Amino acid sequence: MAIETVGIVGAGTMGNGIAQVAAVSGLKVVMIDLAEASLVKGMATLTSSLERLVAKEKIDAATRDAALARIETSTDYQHLANVDLVIEAATESTELKVCILKQIEASVRADAIIASNTSSISITALASTLSDASRFVGMHFFNPVPLMPLVEIIRGLQTSDVTVQEIRELTSRFGKSPICVKNAPGFVVNRILVPMINEAFFVLTEGVATAEEIDAGMRLGANHPIGPLALADLVGLDVCLSVLDVFAKDFGDPKYRACPLLRELVAAGRLGRKSGQGVYRYE
Ligand code: 3HC
């Protein structure tokens, strides 16, 4: 089966980025969210990202217009009835994802593939809540989706070879490079990246240096494109915290304890760029 139509559940940072990449790659896209307002916001972000790419001459105006024309939005899961693949990109909560995956499975064709863009939740455990676990796979994109070349393809214990192969081919059509990884908390990239971000919050808490100095240190001393605290703001502090909480629970190792400052900022609603303030303030 060649994947030609993709459903995306969740119009937030990751969902609208995935929708953009899929539409630019020539696929028809149905983007679903609970609220119409979230769909409007997601489409606005996606449109301004396409504008930036046109302004930088990475794509032309005709490609932008064709991509936008391929995207349909809806609050109704029934619109997923004819898609070949659904990518779930909702908030990082096991209960919520299980609930959404069940709704997706009830709405799609029996041969459609279902993928989750989870950052850290077990693909094997999510798969086991579906009646056909072999068609379920992890498809983990990186923020900002239009720019980051990697997709981690995560194989749950039940994922079939055919499913992995289809997703591998689609990832290449998206112009992205896949790595295939086994199911494990945080997979590969977040397992390494998020503890580094957490450590930056401990360094900040201890007053070892200011946020700007910590970030400059990692940019200039380790050649990272942005510092770990600015990266936390880009990823979302709530996402970083939920990844750490999954690590703490699933590994049972205290080294993954989330920094109290990170927890405090999330409790205050300072989630990073998306809320206008995280470690830093944004216009
Ligand atoms: N859409 C289109 N273009 C965009 C864009 C977007 N969403 N965001 C940035 N750009 C473009 C800008 O227009 C600019 O173009 P130019 O180079 O042609 O002028 C270019 O990207 C650089 O943007 P900026 O000058 O604003 O900022 P930076 O130089 O800092 O680059 C970045 C931005 C590419 C995001 C860079 O900071 C970076 O690579 N950061 C690290 C990102 C990263 O590590 N992501 C992974 C996070 S982990 C994750 O997502 C997993 C999850 O599960 C937690």
mmCIF file of C-alpha atoms and ligand atoms in Angstrom:
data_model
loop_
_atom_site.group_PDB
_atom_site.id
_atom_site.type_symbol
_atom_site.label_atom_id
_atom_site.label_comp_id
_atom_site.label_asym_id
_atom_site.label_seq_id
_atom_site.Cartn_x
_atom_site.Cartn_y
_atom_site.Cartn_z
ATOM 1 C CA MET A 1 0.000 0.000 0.000
ATOM 2 C CA ALA A 2 1.411 3.418 -0.959
ATOM 3 C CA ILE A 3 0.510 5.982 1.672
ATOM 4 C CA GLU A 4 -1.233 8.906 -0.067
ATOM 5 C CA THR A 5 -3.538 10.319 2.612
ATOM 6 C CA VAL A 6 -2.531 10.974 6.183
ATOM 7 C CA GLY A 7 -4.607 11.911 9.195
ATOM 8 C CA ILE A 8 -2.983 13.865 11.998
ATOM 9 C CA VAL A 9 -4.609 14.050 15.409
ATOM 10 C CA GLY A 10 -3.492 17.146 17.298
ATOM 11 C CA ALA A 11 -2.926 20.560 15.705
ATOM 12 C CA GLY A 12 -0.317 21.727 18.248
ATOM 13 C CA THR A 13 3.390 22.369 17.672
ATOM 14 C CA MET A 14 4.207 18.851 16.464
ATOM 15 C CA GLY A 15 0.908 18.099 14.723
ATOM 16 C CA ASN A 16 0.862 21.196 12.524
ATOM 17 C CA GLY A 17 4.557 20.723 11.707
ATOM 18 C CA ILE A 18 3.924 17.130 10.592
ATOM 19 C CA ALA A 19 0.880 18.275 8.589
ATOM 20 C CA GLN A 20 3.045 20.857 6.826
ATOM 21 C CA VAL A 21 5.770 18.363 5.914
ATOM 22 C CA ALA A 22 3.244 15.781 4.677
ATOM 23 C CA ALA A 23 1.372 18.336 2.535
ATOM 24 C CA VAL A 24 4.569 19.756 1.023
ATOM 25 C CA SER A 25 5.563 16.161 0.185
ATOM 26 C CA GLY A 26 2.374 15.781 -1.906
ATOM 27 C CA LEU A 27 0.154 13.850 0.527
ATOM 28 C CA LYS A 28 -3.430 14.736 1.302
ATOM 29 C CA VAL A 29 -3.764 15.673 4.968
ATOM 30 C CA VAL A 30 -6.684 15.613 7.382
ATOM 31 C CA MET A 31 -5.759 17.433 10.601
ATOM 32 C CA ILE A 32 -8.052 16.717 13.546
ATOM 33 C CA ASP A 33 -8.315 18.479 16.887
ATOM 34 C CA LEU A 34 -10.946 18.698 19.611
ATOM 35 C CA ALA A 35 -11.516 22.429 19.237
ATOM 36 C CA GLU A 36 -11.954 24.528 16.104
ATOM 37 C CA ALA A 37 -9.799 27.248 17.735
ATOM 38 C CA SER A 38 -6.839 24.815 17.983
ATOM 39 C CA LEU A 39 -7.204 24.006 14.276
ATOM 40 C CA VAL A 40 -7.249 27.709 13.381
ATOM 41 C CA LYS A 41 -4.130 28.322 15.497
ATOM 42 C CA GLY A 42 -2.388 25.269 13.999
ATOM 43 C CA MET A 43 -3.150 26.395 10.440
ATOM 44 C CA ALA A 44 -1.867 29.916 11.233
ATOM 45 C CA THR A 45 1.446 28.501 12.509
ATOM 46 C CA LEU A 46 1.743 26.187 9.522
ATOM 47 C CA THR A 47 0.986 29.005 7.067
ATOM 48 C CA SER A 48 3.566 31.328 8.619
ATOM 49 C CA SER A 49 6.163 28.537 8.545
ATOM 50 C CA LEU A 50 5.462 28.033 4.815
ATOM 51 C CA GLU A 51 5.790 31.828 4.320
ATOM 52 C CA ARG A 52 9.221 31.741 5.977
ATOM 53 C CA LEU A 53 10.295 28.945 3.648
ATOM 54 C CA VAL A 54 9.060 30.933 0.617
ATOM 55 C CA ALA A 55 10.843 34.071 1.870
ATOM 56 C CA LYS A 56 14.067 32.040 2.210
ATOM 57 C CA GLU A 57 13.478 30.556 -1.278
ATOM 58 C CA LYS A 58 13.447 27.016 0.172
ATOM 59 C CA ILE A 59 10.086 26.450 -1.590
ATOM 60 C CA ASP A 60 8.227 28.502 -4.201
ATOM 61 C CA ALA A 61 4.792 30.129 -3.847
ATOM 62 C CA ALA A 62 3.128 27.457 -6.019
ATOM 63 C CA THR A 63 4.417 24.699 -3.687
ATOM 64 C CA ARG A 64 3.070 26.637 -0.689
ATOM 65 C CA ASP A 65 -0.364 27.066 -2.306
ATOM 66 C CA ALA A 66 -0.536 23.420 -3.406
ATOM 67 C CA ALA A 67 0.433 22.271 0.111
ATOM 68 C CA LEU A 68 -2.247 24.437 1.738
ATOM 69 C CA ALA A 69 -4.857 23.142 -0.733
ATOM 70 C CA ARG A 70 -4.061 19.549 0.306
ATOM 71 C CA ILE A 71 -4.896 20.168 3.986
ATOM 72 C CA GLU A 72 -8.383 19.679 5.377
ATOM 73 C CA THR A 73 -9.191 20.283 9.053
ATOM 74 C CA SER A 74 -11.953 18.797 11.163
ATOM 75 C CA THR A 75 -13.079 18.196 14.741
ATOM 76 C CA ASP A 76 -14.732 14.934 13.658
ATOM 77 C CA TYR A 77 -12.826 11.623 13.659
ATOM 78 C CA GLN A 78 -15.172 10.362 10.909
ATOM 79 C CA HIS A 79 -13.011 12.346 8.494
ATOM 80 C CA LEU A 80 -10.297 9.730 9.057
ATOM 81 C CA ALA A 81 -12.408 7.029 7.383
ATOM 82 C CA ASN A 82 -10.347 6.950 4.173
ATOM 83 C CA VAL A 83 -6.811 7.772 5.273
ATOM 84 C CA ASP A 84 -3.913 5.321 4.809
ATOM 85 C CA LEU A 85 -2.094 6.428 7.956
ATOM 86 C CA VAL A 86 -2.943 8.360 11.121
ATOM 87 C CA ILE A 87 -0.240 10.034 13.174
ATOM 88 C CA GLU A 88 -1.336 10.807 16.721
ATOM 89 C CA ALA A 89 0.379 13.996 17.953
ATOM 90 C CA ALA A 90 -1.604 14.865 21.075
ATOM 91 C CA THR A 91 -0.430 15.970 24.516
ATOM 92 C CA GLU A 92 2.054 13.640 26.211
ATOM 93 C CA SER A 93 -0.342 11.741 28.514
ATOM 94 C CA THR A 94 -0.816 7.971 28.419
ATOM 95 C CA GLU A 95 -4.516 8.127 29.338
ATOM 96 C CA LEU A 96 -5.226 10.734 26.679
ATOM 97 C CA LYS A 97 -3.256 8.886 23.997
ATOM 98 C CA VAL A 98 -4.985 5.569 24.751
ATOM 99 C CA CYS A 99 -8.366 7.274 24.484
ATOM 100 C CA ILE A 100 -7.426 8.945 21.179
ATOM 101 C CA LEU A 101 -5.914 5.766 19.712
ATOM 102 C CA LYS A 102 -9.119 3.844 20.426
ATOM 103 C CA GLN A 103 -11.133 6.561 18.659
ATOM 104 C CA ILE A 104 -8.721 6.467 15.725
ATOM 105 C CA GLU A 105 -8.935 2.672 15.426
ATOM 106 C CA ALA A 106 -12.723 2.862 15.469
ATOM 107 C CA SER A 107 -12.695 5.432 12.634
ATOM 108 C CA VAL A 108 -10.088 4.170 10.137
ATOM 109 C CA ARG A 109 -10.031 1.360 7.558
ATOM 110 C CA ALA A 110 -8.826 -2.017 8.818
ATOM 111 C CA ASP A 111 -5.606 -1.756 6.779
ATOM 112 C CA ALA A 112 -4.639 1.768 7.863
ATOM 113 C CA ILE A 113 -1.414 2.200 9.824
ATOM 114 C CA ILE A 114 -1.586 4.028 13.145
ATOM 115 C CA ALA A 115 1.495 5.861 14.429
ATOM 116 C CA SER A 116 2.205 7.853 17.571
ATOM 117 C CA ASN A 117 4.558 10.807 17.781
ATOM 118 C CA THR A 118 5.006 10.180 21.509
ATOM 119 C CA SER A 119 8.255 11.531 23.009
ATOM 120 C CA SER A 120 8.664 8.802 25.581
ATOM 121 C CA ILE A 121 5.600 6.627 26.195
ATOM 122 C CA SER A 122 6.046 2.891 25.507
ATOM 123 C CA ILE A 123 4.992 1.976 21.957
ATOM 124 C CA THR A 124 4.518 -1.642 23.068
ATOM 125 C CA ALA A 125 2.140 -0.573 25.860
ATOM 126 C CA LEU A 126 0.156 1.777 23.583
ATOM 127 C CA ALA A 127 -0.027 -0.947 20.905
ATOM 128 C CA SER A 128 -1.508 -3.415 23.364
ATOM 129 C CA THR A 129 -4.587 -1.201 23.781
ATOM 130 C CA LEU A 130 -5.461 -1.657 20.073
ATOM 131 C CA SER A 131 -7.115 -4.701 18.520
ATOM 132 C CA ASP A 132 -4.476 -4.930 15.774
ATOM 133 C CA ALA A 133 -1.151 -4.039 17.417
ATOM 134 C CA SER A 134 0.874 -5.094 14.346
ATOM 135 C CA ARG A 135 -0.174 -1.949 12.445
ATOM 136 C CA PHE A 136 0.960 0.361 15.247
ATOM 137 C CA VAL A 137 4.364 2.063 15.271
ATOM 138 C CA GLY A 138 6.210 5.018 16.800
ATOM 139 C CA MET A 139 7.005 7.879 14.427
ATOM 140 C CA HIS A 140 8.888 10.480 16.437
ATOM 141 C CA PHE A 141 9.525 13.860 14.802
ATOM 142 C CA PHE A 142 11.676 16.684 16.155
ATOM 143 C CA ASN A 143 10.838 20.315 16.761
ATOM 144 C CA PRO A 144 10.730 22.412 14.563
ATOM 145 C CA VAL A 145 9.409 19.605 12.352
ATOM 146 C CA PRO A 146 9.866 21.405 8.995
ATOM 147 C CA LEU A 147 13.588 21.885 9.718
ATOM 148 C CA MET A 148 14.737 18.855 11.686
ATOM 149 C CA PRO A 149 15.870 16.007 9.416
ATOM 150 C CA LEU A 150 15.394 13.065 11.806
ATOM 151 C CA VAL A 151 12.449 10.727 12.347
ATOM 152 C CA GLU A 152 12.881 7.976 14.944
ATOM 153 C CA ILE A 153 10.856 4.927 13.888
ATOM 154 C CA ILE A 154 10.057 2.926 16.994
ATOM 155 C CA ARG A 155 9.188 -0.692 16.753
ATOM 156 C CA GLY A 156 6.962 -2.053 19.488
ATOM 157 C CA LEU A 157 7.183 -5.753 20.304
ATOM 158 C CA GLN A 158 4.101 -6.363 18.126
ATOM 159 C CA THR A 159 4.873 -4.023 15.167
ATOM 160 C CA SER A 160 5.010 -5.922 11.849
ATOM 161 C CA ASP A 161 7.915 -5.723 9.368
ATOM 162 C CA VAL A 162 5.530 -4.414 6.693
ATOM 163 C CA THR A 163 4.433 -1.532 8.933
ATOM 164 C CA VAL A 164 8.042 -0.536 9.648
ATOM 165 C CA GLN A 165 8.900 -0.710 5.940
ATOM 166 C CA GLU A 166 5.930 1.477 4.918
ATOM 167 C CA ILE A 167 6.876 4.112 7.498
ATOM 168 C CA ARG A 168 10.534 3.985 6.477
ATOM 169 C CA GLU A 169 9.538 4.702 2.858
ATOM 170 C CA LEU A 170 7.208 7.514 3.900
ATOM 171 C CA THR A 171 9.935 9.124 6.021
ATOM 172 C CA SER A 172 12.170 9.243 2.935
ATOM 173 C CA ARG A 173 9.304 10.790 0.918
ATOM 174 C CA PHE A 174 9.134 13.466 3.627
ATOM 175 C CA GLY A 175 12.793 14.204 2.849
ATOM 176 C CA LYS A 176 13.774 13.051 6.313
ATOM 177 C CA SER A 177 16.292 10.496 7.543
ATOM 178 C CA PRO A 178 14.957 7.654 9.658
ATOM 179 C CA ILE A 179 16.656 5.722 12.408
ATOM 180 C CA CYS A 180 14.958 2.497 13.495
ATOM 181 C CA VAL A 181 15.042 1.937 17.219
ATOM 182 C CA LYS A 182 13.676 -0.547 19.724
ATOM 183 C CA ASN A 183 10.991 0.443 22.151
ATOM 184 C CA ALA A 184 12.610 1.853 25.325
ATOM 185 C CA PRO A 185 11.775 4.909 27.453
ATOM 186 C CA GLY A 186 12.686 8.050 25.455
ATOM 187 C CA PHE A 187 13.966 5.853 22.588
ATOM 188 C CA VAL A 188 17.413 7.241 21.603
ATOM 189 C CA VAL A 189 17.392 11.018 21.224
ATOM 190 C CA ASN A 190 15.248 12.092 24.187
ATOM 191 C CA ARG A 191 16.998 9.532 26.430
ATOM 192 C CA ILE A 192 20.183 11.524 25.898
ATOM 193 C CA LEU A 193 18.831 15.037 25.262
ATOM 194 C CA VAL A 194 16.252 15.525 28.020
ATOM 195 C CA PRO A 195 18.552 14.592 30.956
ATOM 196 C CA MET A 196 20.978 17.218 29.593
ATOM 197 C CA ILE A 197 18.188 19.829 29.609
ATOM 198 C CA ASN A 198 17.247 18.756 33.167
ATOM 199 C CA GLU A 199 20.875 19.165 34.273
ATOM 200 C CA ALA A 200 20.859 22.714 32.853
ATOM 201 C CA PHE A 201 17.894 23.502 35.154
ATOM 202 C CA PHE A 202 19.843 22.149 38.161
ATOM 203 C CA VAL A 203 22.860 24.280 37.170
ATOM 204 C CA LEU A 204 20.554 27.316 36.933
ATOM 205 C CA THR A 205 18.910 26.490 40.298
ATOM 206 C CA GLU A 206 22.301 26.240 42.002
ATOM 207 C CA GLY A 207 23.223 29.697 40.697
ATOM 208 C CA VAL A 208 26.329 28.368 38.954
ATOM 209 C CA ALA A 209 25.605 30.760 36.065
ATOM 210 C CA THR A 210 22.755 32.763 34.550
ATOM 211 C CA ALA A 211 20.438 31.212 31.960
ATOM 212 C CA GLU A 212 22.133 33.255 29.213
ATOM 213 C CA GLU A 213 25.582 32.100 30.338
ATOM 214 C CA ILE A 214 24.545 28.447 30.584
ATOM 215 C CA ASP A 215 23.143 28.612 27.047
ATOM 216 C CA ALA A 216 26.165 30.498 25.704
ATOM 217 C CA GLY A 217 28.382 27.861 27.319
ATOM 218 C CA MET A 218 26.751 25.004 25.457
ATOM 219 C CA ARG A 219 26.510 26.938 22.190
ATOM 220 C CA LEU A 220 30.096 28.096 22.155
ATOM 221 C CA GLY A 221 31.736 25.265 24.075
ATOM 222 C CA ALA A 222 29.853 22.280 22.678
ATOM 223 C CA ASN A 223 28.701 23.708 19.325
ATOM 224 C CA HIS A 224 24.989 23.168 20.053
ATOM 225 C CA PRO A 225 22.806 25.331 17.760
ATOM 226 C CA ILE A 226 20.918 26.708 20.772
ATOM 227 C CA GLY A 227 21.548 26.311 24.498
ATOM 228 C CA PRO A 228 19.673 23.708 26.596
ATOM 229 C CA LEU A 229 17.409 26.232 28.338
ATOM 230 C CA ALA A 230 16.409 27.900 25.049
ATOM 231 C CA LEU A 231 15.856 24.401 23.687
ATOM 232 C CA ALA A 232 13.587 23.567 26.653
ATOM 233 C CA ASP A 233 11.543 26.664 25.754
ATOM 234 C CA LEU A 234 11.346 25.499 22.133
ATOM 235 C CA VAL A 235 10.356 21.913 23.021
ATOM 236 C CA GLY A 236 7.949 22.979 25.786
ATOM 237 C CA LEU A 237 8.756 22.736 29.490
ATOM 238 C CA ASP A 238 5.683 20.565 30.018
ATOM 239 C CA VAL A 239 6.953 18.096 27.396
ATOM 240 C CA CYS A 240 10.426 17.967 29.035
ATOM 241 C CA LEU A 241 8.807 17.361 32.429
ATOM 242 C CA SER A 242 6.537 14.581 31.221
ATOM 243 C CA VAL A 243 9.477 12.836 29.504
ATOM 244 C CA LEU A 244 11.466 12.980 32.759
ATOM 245 C CA ASP A 245 8.502 11.680 34.740
ATOM 246 C CA VAL A 246 8.230 8.709 32.361
ATOM 247 C CA PHE A 247 11.981 8.036 32.797
ATOM 248 C CA ALA A 248 11.747 8.253 36.595
ATOM 249 C CA LYS A 249 8.820 5.821 36.632
ATOM 250 C CA ASP A 250 9.957 3.371 33.934
ATOM 251 C CA PHE A 251 13.667 3.144 34.859
ATOM 252 C CA GLY A 252 13.080 3.546 38.596
ATOM 253 C CA ASP A 253 16.432 5.343 38.712
ATOM 254 C CA PRO A 254 16.688 8.577 40.770
ATOM 255 C CA LYS A 255 19.126 10.054 38.241
ATOM 256 C CA TYR A 256 16.073 11.013 36.159
ATOM 257 C CA ARG A 257 14.463 13.105 38.935
ATOM 258 C CA ALA A 258 13.043 16.273 37.346
ATOM 259 C CA CYS A 259 14.588 19.499 38.617
ATOM 260 C CA PRO A 260 12.115 21.218 41.011
ATOM 261 C CA LEU A 261 12.563 24.508 39.108
ATOM 262 C CA LEU A 262 11.341 22.848 35.899
ATOM 263 C CA ARG A 263 8.289 21.505 37.757
ATOM 264 C CA GLU A 264 7.652 24.928 39.302
ATOM 265 C CA LEU A 265 7.756 26.729 35.945
ATOM 266 C CA VAL A 266 5.324 24.211 34.446
ATOM 267 C CA ALA A 267 2.996 24.647 37.446
ATOM 268 C CA ALA A 268 3.080 28.403 36.784
ATOM 269 C CA GLY A 269 2.061 27.857 33.164
ATOM 270 C CA ARG A 270 5.461 29.029 31.918
ATOM 271 C CA LEU A 271 5.708 26.366 29.237
ATOM 272 C CA GLY A 272 8.183 28.064 26.883
ATOM 273 C CA ARG A 273 7.694 29.715 23.505
ATOM 274 C CA LYS A 274 4.165 28.408 23.069
ATOM 275 C CA SER A 275 2.915 30.187 26.227
ATOM 276 C CA GLY A 276 4.998 33.346 25.689
ATOM 277 C CA GLN A 277 7.314 32.642 28.629
ATOM 278 C CA GLY A 278 9.450 29.799 29.895
ATOM 279 C CA VAL A 279 13.001 30.326 31.030
ATOM 280 C CA TYR A 280 12.963 33.353 28.716
ATOM 281 C CA ARG A 281 10.234 35.789 27.666
ATOM 282 C CA TYR A 282 8.938 35.869 24.067
ATOM 283 C CA GLU A 283 7.050 38.547 22.158
HETATM 284 N N1 3HC B 1 9.489 26.932 9.862
HETATM 285 C C1 3HC B 1 10.227 27.373 8.824
HETATM 286 N N2 3HC B 1 11.441 27.951 8.970
HETATM 287 C C2 3HC B 1 11.904 28.092 10.228
HETATM 288 C C3 3HC B 1 11.175 27.657 11.358
HETATM 289 C C4 3HC B 1 9.921 27.051 11.134
HETATM 290 N N3 3HC B 1 9.164 26.586 12.138
HETATM 291 N N4 3HC B 1 11.916 27.928 12.480
HETATM 292 C C5 3HC B 1 13.050 28.511 12.055
HETATM 293 N N5 3HC B 1 13.059 28.608 10.701
HETATM 294 C C6 3HC B 1 14.140 29.084 9.848
HETATM 295 C C7 3HC B 1 14.396 30.559 9.934
HETATM 296 O O1 3HC B 1 13.601 31.270 9.016
HETATM 297 C C8 3HC B 1 15.882 30.643 9.591
HETATM 298 O O2 3HC B 1 16.096 30.539 8.188
HETATM 299 P P1 3HC B 1 17.533 30.960 7.532
HETATM 300 O O3 3HC B 1 18.601 30.188 8.214
HETATM 301 O O4 3HC B 1 17.377 30.580 6.109
HETATM 302 O O5 3HC B 1 17.643 32.420 7.788
HETATM 303 C C9 3HC B 1 16.450 29.382 10.182
HETATM 304 O O6 3HC B 1 15.346 28.491 10.336
HETATM 305 C C10 3HC B 1 17.126 29.652 11.472
HETATM 306 O O7 3HC B 1 16.189 30.224 12.371
HETATM 307 P P2 3HC B 1 16.546 31.299 13.471
HETATM 308 O O8 3HC B 1 17.613 32.246 12.944
HETATM 309 O O9 3HC B 1 15.276 31.896 13.981
HETATM 310 O O10 3HC B 1 17.106 30.502 14.710
HETATM 311 P P3 3HC B 1 18.303 29.487 14.813
HETATM 312 O O11 3HC B 1 19.474 29.887 14.016
HETATM 313 O O12 3HC B 1 18.464 29.249 16.279
HETATM 314 O O13 3HC B 1 17.753 28.141 14.160
HETATM 315 C C11 3HC B 1 16.783 26.052 14.777
HETATM 316 C C12 3HC B 1 16.580 27.562 14.584
HETATM 317 C C13 3HC B 1 16.971 25.392 13.436
HETATM 318 C C14 3HC B 1 15.512 25.554 15.445
HETATM 319 C C15 3HC B 1 18.042 25.817 15.648
HETATM 320 O O14 3HC B 1 17.987 26.633 16.765
HETATM 321 C C16 3HC B 1 18.169 24.387 16.084
HETATM 322 O O15 3HC B 1 18.558 23.507 15.342
HETATM 323 N N6 3HC B 1 17.867 24.151 17.374
HETATM 324 C C17 3HC B 1 17.887 22.818 17.950
HETATM 325 C C18 3HC B 1 16.580 22.154 17.696
HETATM 326 C C19 3HC B 1 16.495 20.816 18.353
HETATM 327 O O16 3HC B 1 17.410 20.320 18.983
HETATM 328 N N7 3HC B 1 15.338 20.205 18.223
HETATM 329 C C20 3HC B 1 15.051 18.919 18.826
HETATM 330 C C21 3HC B 1 14.258 19.129 20.062
HETATM 331 S S1 3HC B 1 13.858 17.614 20.836
HETATM 332 C C22 3HC B 1 12.385 17.183 20.177
HETATM 333 O O17 3HC B 1 11.791 17.896 19.402
HETATM 334 C C23 3HC B 1 11.829 15.878 20.576
HETATM 335 C C24 3HC B 1 10.607 16.032 21.449
HETATM 336 O O18 3HC B 1 10.040 14.739 21.617
HETATM 337 C C25 3HC B 1 10.916 16.613 22.794
#
